[in-house]
């Protein structure tokens, strides 16, 4: 049997860890992954997969709620909660137990898929909580594994607030996603936001569309309302606002961020530096301050997305194993907020353009004028493109639409490959389709022939 190219030990089996393991194994390394809770990490077991599975149901509820305008009459429902034409009548409701079972089953199945994939690639997985022994070995349950390359991918844990006092930073991405989902599932939702509008750090036009939809669907959005405390009250919770008002509900959901899981890992002794918030300091090829030790994902605090964690992990392995590698480019990260409608973004932001930091030509097309959107009954949303004024190179975009997370790929590809609006405009889009609005936006940004500006 040929010698392995290198020995790689990975702490953490979330997207940062398992995607790195797959790359390292593909490149001929002997790979060990140490995972404390389950393969797939928090991403698969508690965060992305469960939340988006819940949202799949809330999305369907949203479609059913709007189905009358498409000519559908729901006379009743069958015993499984599905509409049954000709049934006894009644609203479509969510079977919370079945939904919860589905969410949990899907997470477990996805974790099993990751385990099967790693096993197929010959990656050894050790269940347990590990730590570093110097910079070239990890230890788990007393077993020491030597490695030329170590990757830290231990993720983060939800920030706990003493006494559950909220800090007034509400209405971030996770809060907006859950507010949108629970509203569609039939809950009465109050979204407490300390700022003027929801999603204050996102594209303003996009946030306004979503806030408008929230309010229209009956959500109570309390803007400029700083929450001062949360306490249990009988079978519910009471949130006290700084101005003295109280908001009561059956449940309170705190979405106040993530802290890195970097304590008690032996990082200090290994020479791995942390920043003042406890995140591992890394460069653009995922190197830490200790030679041979790399880090990826939420434990680095770079951009807390599964796709970024996975890319950091892959980059770490390509670099460590001597392959050609492109440094991480955060300006090219495509991201989505899974509200209804979704908000997807890539590249430069409207705020950067407005502040003069980036020079760009901009076009924004409302979805309401798109033929397919009309057929589907979508009226909220838009597509927006940013291009360099002189060259027409596409440098960013925003899509607010159902499944914007899928539509953004075309803009992401254009940004990554530095395509021009002319190239995008000459690309066929299906008629009728929402993606047709992207090529139409590109057409609107094309410069007239002979314009030498
Ligand atoms: C509610 C919610 C929804 C989200 N939805 C999305 C989304 O839709 N899209 C998206 O891109 N991102 C989403 N995110 C963010 C995403 O979940 C994280 O960015 C991603 O999980 C980071 O991956 P990771 O590999 O760094 O860490 P994790 O997925 O957290 O995995 C780290 C793993 O390491 C293990 N571990 C920790 N310490 C040790 C140790 N000492 N030894 C062994 N194992 C250890 C942990 O048990 C864990 O399993 C969401 C986050 C939240 C909270």
Short mmCIF file of C-alpha atoms and ligand atoms in Angstrom, two decimals:
data_model
loop_
_atom_site.label_atom_id
_atom_site.label_comp_id
_atom_site.label_asym_id
_atom_site.label_seq_id
_atom_site.Cartn_x
_atom_site.Cartn_y
_atom_site.Cartn_z
CA UNK A 1 0.00 0.00 0.00
CA UNK A 2 1.37 3.43 -0.91
CA UNK A 3 2.31 5.89 1.84
CA UNK A 4 -0.25 8.60 2.57
CA UNK A 5 0.66 12.03 1.27
CA UNK A 6 0.27 13.49 4.77
CA UNK A 7 -1.46 12.87 8.06
CA UNK A 8 -4.31 15.30 8.64
CA UNK A 9 -6.25 15.58 11.91
CA UNK A 10 -9.46 17.62 12.02
CA UNK A 11 -11.28 18.77 15.14
CA UNK A 12 -14.97 19.22 14.33
CA UNK A 13 -17.15 17.50 11.71
CA UNK A 14 -19.32 20.43 10.55
CA UNK A 15 -19.02 21.84 7.00
CA UNK A 16 -15.63 23.39 7.83
CA UNK A 17 -14.31 20.03 8.97
CA UNK A 18 -15.99 17.45 6.74
CA UNK A 19 -15.51 19.34 3.48
CA UNK A 20 -11.82 19.69 4.34
CA UNK A 21 -11.65 15.97 5.12
CA UNK A 22 -13.07 15.12 1.68
CA UNK A 23 -10.51 17.30 -0.10
CA UNK A 24 -7.61 15.95 1.96
CA UNK A 25 -8.69 12.34 1.34
CA UNK A 26 -9.08 13.05 -2.39
CA UNK A 27 -5.50 14.36 -2.40
CA UNK A 28 -4.20 11.15 -0.84
CA UNK A 29 -3.81 12.17 2.82
CA UNK A 30 -4.62 9.94 5.78
CA UNK A 31 -7.44 11.83 7.49
CA UNK A 32 -8.92 11.60 10.98
CA UNK A 33 -11.96 13.65 12.03
CA UNK A 34 -12.77 14.04 15.72
CA UNK A 35 -16.41 15.05 16.27
CA UNK A 36 -18.11 15.55 19.62
CA UNK A 37 -21.82 15.73 18.73
CA UNK A 38 -22.48 14.23 15.30
CA UNK A 39 -21.22 14.52 11.73
CA UNK A 40 -22.50 17.53 9.87
CA UNK A 41 -21.98 19.62 12.99
CA UNK A 42 -24.33 22.28 14.26
CA UNK A 43 -25.03 23.14 10.62
CA UNK A 44 -26.74 19.81 9.97
CA UNK A 45 -28.00 18.91 13.45
CA UNK A 46 -29.34 22.18 14.86
CA UNK A 47 -28.87 25.17 12.54
CA UNK A 48 -29.11 25.31 8.73
CA UNK A 49 -30.77 21.97 8.01
CA UNK A 50 -33.46 22.06 10.75
CA UNK A 51 -34.26 25.75 10.18
CA UNK A 52 -34.54 25.39 6.41
CA UNK A 53 -36.63 22.23 6.79
CA UNK A 54 -39.02 24.19 9.01
CA UNK A 55 -39.01 26.95 6.41
CA UNK A 56 -39.89 24.44 3.66
CA UNK A 57 -43.17 23.84 5.49
CA UNK A 58 -43.77 27.53 6.25
CA UNK A 59 -43.14 28.30 2.57
CA UNK A 60 -45.78 25.78 1.55
CA UNK A 61 -48.20 27.29 4.07
CA UNK A 62 -47.51 30.68 2.49
CA UNK A 63 -48.31 29.29 -0.96
CA UNK A 64 -51.54 27.74 0.34
CA UNK A 65 -52.50 31.01 2.01
CA UNK A 66 -52.22 32.76 -1.35
CA UNK A 67 -53.77 29.96 -3.37
CA UNK A 68 -57.26 31.48 -3.60
CA UNK A 69 -55.92 34.20 -5.88
CA UNK A 70 -54.64 31.46 -8.22
CA UNK A 71 -58.13 30.02 -8.51
CA UNK A 72 -57.77 27.24 -5.95
CA UNK A 73 -60.60 26.50 -3.54
CA UNK A 74 -59.65 24.46 -0.46
CA UNK A 75 -62.83 22.76 0.67
CA UNK A 76 -61.27 20.82 3.50
CA UNK A 77 -58.32 18.67 4.40
CA UNK A 78 -57.54 14.99 4.70
CA UNK A 79 -56.41 13.23 7.84
CA UNK A 80 -52.79 14.07 7.14
CA UNK A 81 -53.36 17.80 7.19
CA UNK A 82 -53.43 18.06 3.40
CA UNK A 83 -56.20 19.92 1.60
CA UNK A 84 -58.95 17.54 0.44
CA UNK A 85 -61.26 18.91 -2.21
CA UNK A 86 -64.82 18.25 -1.17
CA UNK A 87 -63.89 17.71 2.49
CA UNK A 88 -65.81 19.04 5.46
CA UNK A 89 -64.18 22.48 5.29
CA UNK A 90 -61.78 24.24 7.64
CA UNK A 91 -58.49 26.01 7.50
CA UNK A 92 -55.22 24.35 6.54
CA UNK A 93 -53.23 23.94 9.73
CA UNK A 94 -49.79 22.64 10.64
CA UNK A 95 -49.35 19.34 12.45
CA UNK A 96 -46.58 20.51 14.75
CA UNK A 97 -45.66 17.01 15.93
CA UNK A 98 -45.27 15.67 12.40
CA UNK A 99 -43.36 18.77 11.38
CA UNK A 100 -41.02 18.43 14.34
CA UNK A 101 -40.49 14.74 13.58
CA UNK A 102 -39.70 15.59 9.98
CA UNK A 103 -37.20 18.29 10.99
CA UNK A 104 -35.38 15.92 13.33
CA UNK A 105 -35.46 12.96 10.93
CA UNK A 106 -34.04 15.06 8.10
CA UNK A 107 -31.17 16.30 10.24
CA UNK A 108 -30.32 12.76 11.32
CA UNK A 109 -30.52 11.51 7.71
CA UNK A 110 -28.28 14.32 6.47
CA UNK A 111 -25.75 13.55 9.21
CA UNK A 112 -25.80 9.89 8.13
CA UNK A 113 -25.18 10.94 4.52
CA UNK A 114 -22.10 12.89 5.63
CA UNK A 115 -20.88 9.88 7.63
CA UNK A 116 -21.37 7.57 4.64
CA UNK A 117 -19.50 9.95 2.32
CA UNK A 118 -16.53 10.22 4.71
CA UNK A 119 -16.46 6.44 5.20
CA UNK A 120 -16.48 5.92 1.43
CA UNK A 121 -13.43 8.18 1.12
CA UNK A 122 -11.58 6.24 3.85
CA UNK A 123 -11.71 9.01 6.47
CA UNK A 124 -11.48 7.77 10.05
CA UNK A 125 -14.08 9.37 12.33
CA UNK A 126 -13.62 9.33 16.09
CA UNK A 127 -16.59 10.26 18.28
CA UNK A 128 -15.47 12.41 21.18
CA UNK A 129 -14.35 15.85 22.28
CA UNK A 130 -10.74 16.44 21.26
CA UNK A 131 -8.02 18.97 21.89
CA UNK A 132 -4.54 19.83 20.67
CA UNK A 133 -1.30 18.50 22.09
CA UNK A 134 1.17 21.03 20.79
CA UNK A 135 0.73 21.90 17.15
CA UNK A 136 1.17 18.47 15.60
CA UNK A 137 -1.12 16.13 17.47
CA UNK A 138 -4.68 15.94 18.72
CA UNK A 139 -5.93 13.96 21.67
CA UNK A 140 -9.34 12.41 22.23
CA UNK A 141 -10.27 10.21 25.19
CA UNK A 142 -6.58 9.68 25.96
CA UNK A 143 -5.73 8.59 22.40
CA UNK A 144 -3.13 10.79 20.73
CA UNK A 145 -3.11 11.16 16.95
CA UNK A 146 0.00 12.67 15.38
CA UNK A 147 -0.54 14.83 12.33
CA UNK A 148 1.58 16.98 10.07
CA UNK A 149 -1.51 19.12 9.43
CA UNK A 150 -4.19 20.01 11.98
CA UNK A 151 -7.45 21.77 11.15
CA UNK A 152 -9.57 23.44 13.83
CA UNK A 153 -13.22 23.47 12.80
CA UNK A 154 -14.98 23.48 16.14
CA UNK A 155 -17.65 26.02 15.20
CA UNK A 156 -19.47 28.09 17.78
CA UNK A 157 -22.26 27.94 20.32
CA UNK A 158 -25.26 30.24 20.73
CA UNK A 159 -24.53 33.27 22.82
CA UNK A 160 -26.15 32.96 26.24
CA UNK A 161 -27.40 36.06 27.96
CA UNK A 162 -27.30 36.07 31.74
CA UNK A 163 -30.89 35.94 32.95
CA UNK A 164 -31.86 35.94 29.24
CA UNK A 165 -31.72 39.73 29.07
CA UNK A 166 -31.80 40.62 25.37
CA UNK A 167 -29.31 43.21 24.27
CA UNK A 168 -31.56 44.99 21.82
CA UNK A 169 -29.79 43.63 18.76
CA UNK A 170 -32.97 41.96 17.50
CA UNK A 171 -34.14 41.68 13.92
CA UNK A 172 -30.94 40.16 12.56
CA UNK A 173 -30.92 37.44 9.92
CA UNK A 174 -31.84 34.47 12.11
CA UNK A 175 -34.55 36.43 13.94
CA UNK A 176 -36.13 37.55 10.66
CA UNK A 177 -36.04 34.01 9.25
CA UNK A 178 -37.78 32.50 12.26
CA UNK A 179 -40.28 35.37 12.51
CA UNK A 180 -41.20 34.85 8.86
CA UNK A 181 -41.49 31.06 9.27
CA UNK A 182 -43.55 31.04 12.48
CA UNK A 183 -45.88 33.69 11.09
CA UNK A 184 -46.58 31.52 8.03
CA UNK A 185 -47.02 28.44 10.22
CA UNK A 186 -49.88 30.19 12.01
CA UNK A 187 -48.25 31.78 15.08
CA UNK A 188 -48.90 35.36 16.10
CA UNK A 189 -45.46 36.96 15.94
CA UNK A 190 -44.07 40.16 17.42
CA UNK A 191 -40.64 41.12 16.09
CA UNK A 192 -38.79 43.47 18.40
CA UNK A 193 -36.22 45.56 16.62
CA UNK A 194 -34.00 48.20 18.19
CA UNK A 195 -33.39 49.89 14.86
CA UNK A 196 -35.59 51.84 12.43
CA UNK A 197 -36.24 48.79 10.31
CA UNK A 198 -35.77 45.05 10.27
CA UNK A 199 -32.48 43.69 8.86
CA UNK A 200 -30.62 46.99 9.36
CA UNK A 201 -27.38 45.60 7.92
CA UNK A 202 -28.92 44.36 4.68
CA UNK A 203 -29.83 46.08 1.42
CA UNK A 204 -32.33 48.76 2.47
CA UNK A 205 -34.69 48.21 -0.48
CA UNK A 206 -34.75 44.47 0.28
CA UNK A 207 -35.34 44.96 3.99
CA UNK A 208 -38.22 47.35 3.25
CA UNK A 209 -39.92 44.78 1.00
CA UNK A 210 -39.64 42.10 3.67
CA UNK A 211 -40.82 44.37 6.46
CA UNK A 212 -43.79 45.44 4.36
CA UNK A 213 -44.69 41.77 3.72
CA UNK A 214 -44.31 40.98 7.44
CA UNK A 215 -46.70 43.77 8.41
CA UNK A 216 -49.20 42.97 5.65
CA UNK A 217 -49.40 39.39 6.83
CA UNK A 218 -50.24 40.53 10.33
CA UNK A 219 -46.89 40.45 12.11
CA UNK A 220 -46.38 43.13 14.75
CA UNK A 221 -43.02 44.77 14.04
CA UNK A 222 -41.90 47.01 16.87
CA UNK A 223 -39.20 49.28 15.42
CA UNK A 224 -36.95 51.44 17.56
CA UNK A 225 -37.95 49.24 20.49
CA UNK A 226 -35.08 48.13 22.63
CA UNK A 227 -35.82 45.03 24.68
CA UNK A 228 -34.62 45.38 28.25
CA UNK A 229 -35.40 41.97 29.74
CA UNK A 230 -37.15 38.63 29.26
CA UNK A 231 -38.67 36.53 32.01
CA UNK A 232 -40.86 33.48 32.37
CA UNK A 233 -44.41 34.37 33.37
CA UNK A 234 -46.64 31.39 34.10
CA UNK A 235 -46.67 29.28 30.92
CA UNK A 236 -45.39 32.11 28.76
CA UNK A 237 -42.76 34.81 28.59
CA UNK A 238 -42.82 38.55 29.09
CA UNK A 239 -40.43 40.84 27.25
CA UNK A 240 -39.98 44.24 28.84
CA UNK A 241 -39.06 47.06 26.49
CA UNK A 242 -36.78 49.92 27.49
CA UNK A 243 -39.71 52.37 27.26
CA UNK A 244 -41.68 50.38 29.85
CA UNK A 245 -44.04 48.49 27.52
CA UNK A 246 -44.36 44.71 27.90
CA UNK A 247 -44.81 42.19 25.10
CA UNK A 248 -46.26 38.83 26.16
CA UNK A 249 -46.18 35.55 24.29
CA UNK A 250 -46.18 31.79 24.72
CA UNK A 251 -42.54 31.62 23.64
CA UNK A 252 -39.61 34.02 23.23
CA UNK A 253 -36.85 33.37 20.73
CA UNK A 254 -33.48 35.01 21.36
CA UNK A 255 -31.25 35.25 18.31
CA UNK A 256 -28.31 37.20 19.63
CA UNK A 257 -25.32 35.64 17.93
CA UNK A 258 -22.71 32.96 18.33
CA UNK A 259 -19.57 32.69 20.42
CA UNK A 260 -16.60 30.59 19.21
CA UNK A 261 -16.04 27.08 20.58
CA UNK A 262 -12.33 27.66 21.20
CA UNK A 263 -12.00 27.20 24.94
CA UNK A 264 -10.15 24.26 26.54
CA UNK A 265 -8.67 23.10 23.23
CA UNK A 266 -5.03 23.62 24.19
CA UNK A 267 -4.70 26.45 21.68
CA UNK A 268 -2.51 28.61 23.87
CA UNK A 269 0.10 25.89 24.36
CA UNK A 270 0.03 25.17 20.62
CA UNK A 271 0.75 28.84 19.84
CA UNK A 272 -2.63 29.45 18.17
CA UNK A 273 -3.62 33.08 18.64
CA UNK A 274 -7.19 34.20 19.32
CA UNK A 275 -8.66 37.66 18.83
CA UNK A 276 -10.17 39.59 21.74
CA UNK A 277 -13.56 37.88 21.21
CA UNK A 278 -12.00 34.41 21.29
CA UNK A 279 -12.10 33.66 17.54
CA UNK A 280 -9.07 31.94 15.96
CA UNK A 281 -7.05 34.42 13.92
CA UNK A 282 -6.50 33.16 10.36
CA UNK A 283 -5.19 34.51 7.08
CA UNK A 284 -6.87 34.15 3.68
CA UNK A 285 -5.58 30.58 3.23
CA UNK A 286 -6.85 29.56 6.70
CA UNK A 287 -3.42 29.49 8.42
CA UNK A 288 -3.34 30.21 12.13
CA UNK A 289 -0.35 31.67 13.96
CA UNK A 290 0.99 28.13 14.60
CA UNK A 291 2.82 26.41 11.73
CA UNK A 292 0.84 23.42 10.44
CA UNK A 293 -2.36 24.42 12.26
CA UNK A 294 -5.23 25.72 10.12
CA UNK A 295 -8.73 26.83 11.12
CA UNK A 296 -12.04 27.08 9.26
CA UNK A 297 -15.63 28.06 9.88
CA UNK A 298 -17.45 29.73 12.74
CA UNK A 299 -14.50 29.31 15.14
CA UNK A 300 -12.69 31.92 12.99
CA UNK A 301 -15.64 34.35 13.06
CA UNK A 302 -14.92 35.38 9.46
CA UNK A 303 -18.42 35.15 8.00
CA UNK A 304 -20.65 32.71 9.77
CA UNK A 305 -22.04 30.76 6.85
CA UNK A 306 -21.82 27.06 6.06
CA UNK A 307 -20.59 27.82 2.54
CA UNK A 308 -17.77 30.01 3.88
CA UNK A 309 -16.81 27.38 6.49
CA UNK A 310 -16.65 24.72 3.77
CA UNK A 311 -14.58 26.93 1.46
CA UNK A 312 -12.16 27.86 4.26
CA UNK A 313 -11.75 24.15 5.05
CA UNK A 314 -11.07 23.22 1.42
CA UNK A 315 -8.65 26.12 0.98
CA UNK A 316 -6.79 24.99 4.13
CA UNK A 317 -6.27 21.51 2.71
CA UNK A 318 -5.31 22.68 -0.78
CA UNK A 319 -2.75 24.98 0.79
CA UNK A 320 -1.45 22.50 3.37
CA UNK A 321 -1.05 19.75 0.77
CA UNK A 322 0.76 21.96 -1.71
CA UNK A 323 -2.00 22.42 -4.30
CA UNK A 324 -2.64 25.64 -6.22
CA UNK A 325 -5.07 27.69 -4.19
CA UNK A 326 -6.98 30.95 -4.46
CA UNK A 327 -7.20 32.92 -1.22
CA UNK A 328 -10.67 33.35 0.28
CA UNK A 329 -12.55 36.22 -1.38
CA UNK A 330 -15.25 37.43 0.94
CA UNK A 331 -16.47 39.99 -1.57
CA UNK A 332 -17.66 37.06 -3.73
CA UNK A 333 -19.72 35.25 -1.09
CA UNK A 334 -23.34 34.71 -2.07
CA UNK A 335 -25.68 34.77 0.93
CA UNK A 336 -29.40 34.38 1.48
CA UNK A 337 -31.87 35.36 4.16
CA UNK A 338 -34.56 32.71 4.05
CA UNK A 339 -37.54 34.95 4.76
CA UNK A 340 -40.60 34.93 2.54
CA UNK A 341 -39.67 36.33 0.03
CA UNK A 342 -35.98 35.43 0.26
CA UNK A 343 -33.24 38.04 0.06
CA UNK A 344 -30.10 36.90 -1.80
CA UNK A 345 -27.02 39.05 -2.27
CA UNK A 346 -23.56 38.81 -3.79
CA UNK A 347 -20.73 41.25 -4.38
CA UNK A 348 -20.84 44.98 -3.64
CA UNK A 349 -23.68 46.44 -1.62
CA UNK A 350 -25.96 49.41 -2.26
CA UNK A 351 -24.50 50.99 0.89
CA UNK A 352 -20.97 50.83 -0.60
CA UNK A 353 -22.25 52.42 -3.82
CA UNK A 354 -24.23 55.14 -2.00
CA UNK A 355 -21.26 56.07 0.19
CA UNK A 356 -19.03 56.48 -2.87
CA UNK A 357 -16.77 53.63 -1.76
CA UNK A 358 -17.55 51.82 -5.02
CA UNK A 359 -18.43 53.42 -8.34
CA UNK A 360 -21.27 51.51 -9.98
CA UNK A 361 -24.16 51.79 -12.41
CA UNK A 362 -27.28 50.32 -10.88
CA UNK A 363 -30.60 49.05 -12.11
CA UNK A 364 -33.50 47.73 -10.06
CA UNK A 365 -36.41 45.89 -11.68
CA UNK A 366 -39.52 45.13 -9.65
CA UNK A 367 -40.67 41.54 -9.84
CA UNK A 368 -44.22 42.74 -10.39
CA UNK A 369 -43.41 43.45 -14.06
CA UNK A 370 -42.06 39.95 -14.72
CA UNK A 371 -44.54 37.77 -16.64
CA UNK A 372 -43.72 34.59 -14.73
CA UNK A 373 -44.02 36.38 -11.40
CA UNK A 374 -47.51 37.55 -12.40
CA UNK A 375 -48.52 33.99 -13.33
CA UNK A 376 -47.23 32.65 -10.03
CA UNK A 377 -48.89 35.44 -8.07
CA UNK A 378 -45.60 36.93 -6.82
CA UNK A 379 -45.75 40.68 -6.45
CA UNK A 380 -43.17 41.44 -3.77
CA UNK A 381 -39.52 41.64 -4.72
CA UNK A 382 -37.04 42.85 -7.29
CA UNK A 383 -33.71 42.16 -8.95
CA UNK A 384 -30.90 44.67 -8.71
CA UNK A 385 -27.58 44.62 -10.55
CA UNK A 386 -24.41 46.65 -9.99
CA UNK A 387 -21.85 47.06 -12.80
CA UNK A 388 -18.66 49.06 -13.28
CA UNK A 389 -19.64 52.19 -15.24
CA UNK A 390 -16.75 52.06 -17.74
CA UNK A 391 -16.33 48.35 -18.41
CA UNK A 392 -19.82 47.06 -17.61
CA UNK A 393 -18.31 44.31 -15.44
CA UNK A 394 -20.93 42.88 -13.08
CA UNK A 395 -19.79 43.50 -9.51
CA UNK A 396 -22.83 42.59 -7.47
CA UNK A 397 -26.54 42.07 -7.20
CA UNK A 398 -29.54 41.63 -4.96
CA UNK A 399 -32.52 39.37 -5.64
CA UNK A 400 -35.66 39.55 -3.51
CA UNK A 401 -38.00 36.78 -4.65
CA UNK A 402 -39.26 33.34 -3.81
CA UNK A 403 -36.20 31.05 -4.23
CA UNK A 404 -33.86 34.02 -4.59
CA UNK A 405 -31.28 31.62 -3.14
CA UNK A 406 -31.38 29.75 -6.47
CA UNK A 407 -31.62 32.80 -8.73
CA UNK A 408 -28.54 34.49 -7.28
CA UNK A 409 -26.21 31.86 -8.78
CA UNK A 410 -26.32 33.60 -12.17
CA UNK A 411 -25.14 36.87 -10.61
CA UNK A 412 -22.61 35.05 -8.45
CA UNK A 413 -21.16 33.38 -11.54
CA UNK A 414 -20.97 36.73 -13.31
CA UNK A 415 -19.18 38.33 -10.33
CA UNK A 416 -16.75 35.42 -9.92
CA UNK A 417 -15.93 35.24 -13.63
CA UNK A 418 -15.94 39.03 -14.10
CA UNK A 419 -18.59 38.83 -16.83
CA UNK A 420 -19.95 42.03 -18.31
CA UNK A 421 -23.57 43.14 -18.53
CA UNK A 422 -23.26 42.65 -22.31
CA UNK A 423 -22.30 39.01 -21.79
CA UNK A 424 -25.12 38.52 -19.34
CA UNK A 425 -27.60 40.24 -21.63
CA UNK A 426 -26.59 37.95 -24.50
CA UNK A 427 -27.24 34.87 -22.39
CA UNK A 428 -30.55 33.12 -23.04
CA UNK A 429 -33.05 33.10 -20.22
CA UNK A 430 -36.16 30.93 -20.47
CA UNK A 431 -39.41 32.77 -21.21
CA UNK A 432 -41.30 33.12 -18.95
CA UNK A 433 -38.95 32.92 -15.97
CA UNK A 434 -37.88 34.98 -12.98
CA UNK A 435 -34.29 34.70 -14.21
CA UNK A 436 -35.45 36.64 -17.27
CA UNK A 437 -35.44 39.70 -15.01
CA UNK A 438 -31.69 39.24 -14.51
CA UNK A 439 -30.90 39.31 -18.22
CA UNK A 440 -33.35 42.20 -18.62
CA UNK A 441 -31.54 44.13 -15.84
CA UNK A 442 -28.22 43.45 -17.60
CA UNK A 443 -29.73 44.73 -20.88
CA UNK A 444 -30.77 47.96 -19.16
CA UNK A 445 -27.17 48.48 -18.02
CA UNK A 446 -25.64 47.97 -21.49
CA UNK A 447 -23.92 51.07 -22.84
CA UNK A 448 -25.05 52.33 -26.26
CA UNK A 449 -22.63 51.46 -29.09
CA UNK A 450 -20.16 54.31 -29.62
CA UNK A 451 -20.42 55.50 -26.03
CA UNK A 452 -16.75 55.79 -25.25
CA UNK A 453 -17.28 57.04 -21.72
C1 LIG B 1 -30.43 28.93 13.19
C2 LIG B 1 -29.29 29.00 12.22
C3 LIG B 1 -29.52 28.84 10.87
C4 LIG B 1 -28.47 28.91 9.97
N1 LIG B 1 -28.74 28.78 8.63
C5 LIG B 1 -27.73 28.89 7.75
C6 LIG B 1 -28.00 28.76 6.35
O1 LIG B 1 -29.14 28.60 5.93
N2 LIG B 1 -26.96 28.84 5.49
C7 LIG B 1 -25.67 29.03 5.93
O2 LIG B 1 -24.77 29.09 5.09
N3 LIG B 1 -25.39 29.13 7.23
C8 LIG B 1 -26.38 29.06 8.15
N4 LIG B 1 -26.10 29.17 9.49
C9 LIG B 1 -24.69 29.27 9.91
C10 LIG B 1 -24.04 27.90 9.85
O3 LIG B 1 -24.80 26.98 10.62
C11 LIG B 1 -22.61 27.93 10.37
O4 LIG B 1 -21.92 28.96 9.72
C12 LIG B 1 -21.91 26.59 10.10
O5 LIG B 1 -22.51 25.57 10.86
C13 LIG B 1 -20.42 26.67 10.46
O6 LIG B 1 -19.82 25.44 10.23
P1 LIG B 1 -18.59 24.94 11.12
O7 LIG B 1 -18.06 23.71 10.47
O8 LIG B 1 -17.67 26.05 11.38
O9 LIG B 1 -19.20 24.61 12.56
P2 LIG B 1 -20.37 23.69 13.08
O10 LIG B 1 -21.37 23.38 12.04
O11 LIG B 1 -20.81 24.37 14.33
O12 LIG B 1 -19.62 22.34 13.46
C14 LIG B 1 -18.64 22.27 14.43
C15 LIG B 1 -18.63 20.90 15.07
O13 LIG B 1 -17.47 20.78 15.88
C16 LIG B 1 -17.79 20.03 17.03
N5 LIG B 1 -16.82 20.32 18.08
C17 LIG B 1 -16.67 21.46 18.78
N6 LIG B 1 -15.63 21.34 19.64
C18 LIG B 1 -15.11 20.11 19.44
C19 LIG B 1 -14.04 19.40 20.00
N7 LIG B 1 -13.28 19.93 20.95
N8 LIG B 1 -13.78 18.15 19.57
C20 LIG B 1 -14.57 17.59 18.62
N9 LIG B 1 -15.59 18.21 18.04
C21 LIG B 1 -15.87 19.46 18.44
C22 LIG B 1 -19.19 20.52 17.38
O14 LIG B 1 -19.85 19.54 18.18
C23 LIG B 1 -19.82 20.64 16.01
O15 LIG B 1 -20.47 19.45 15.64
C24 LIG B 1 -27.15 29.13 10.42
C25 LIG B 1 -26.89 29.29 11.80
C26 LIG B 1 -27.96 29.24 12.69
C27 LIG B 1 -27.69 29.42 14.15
#
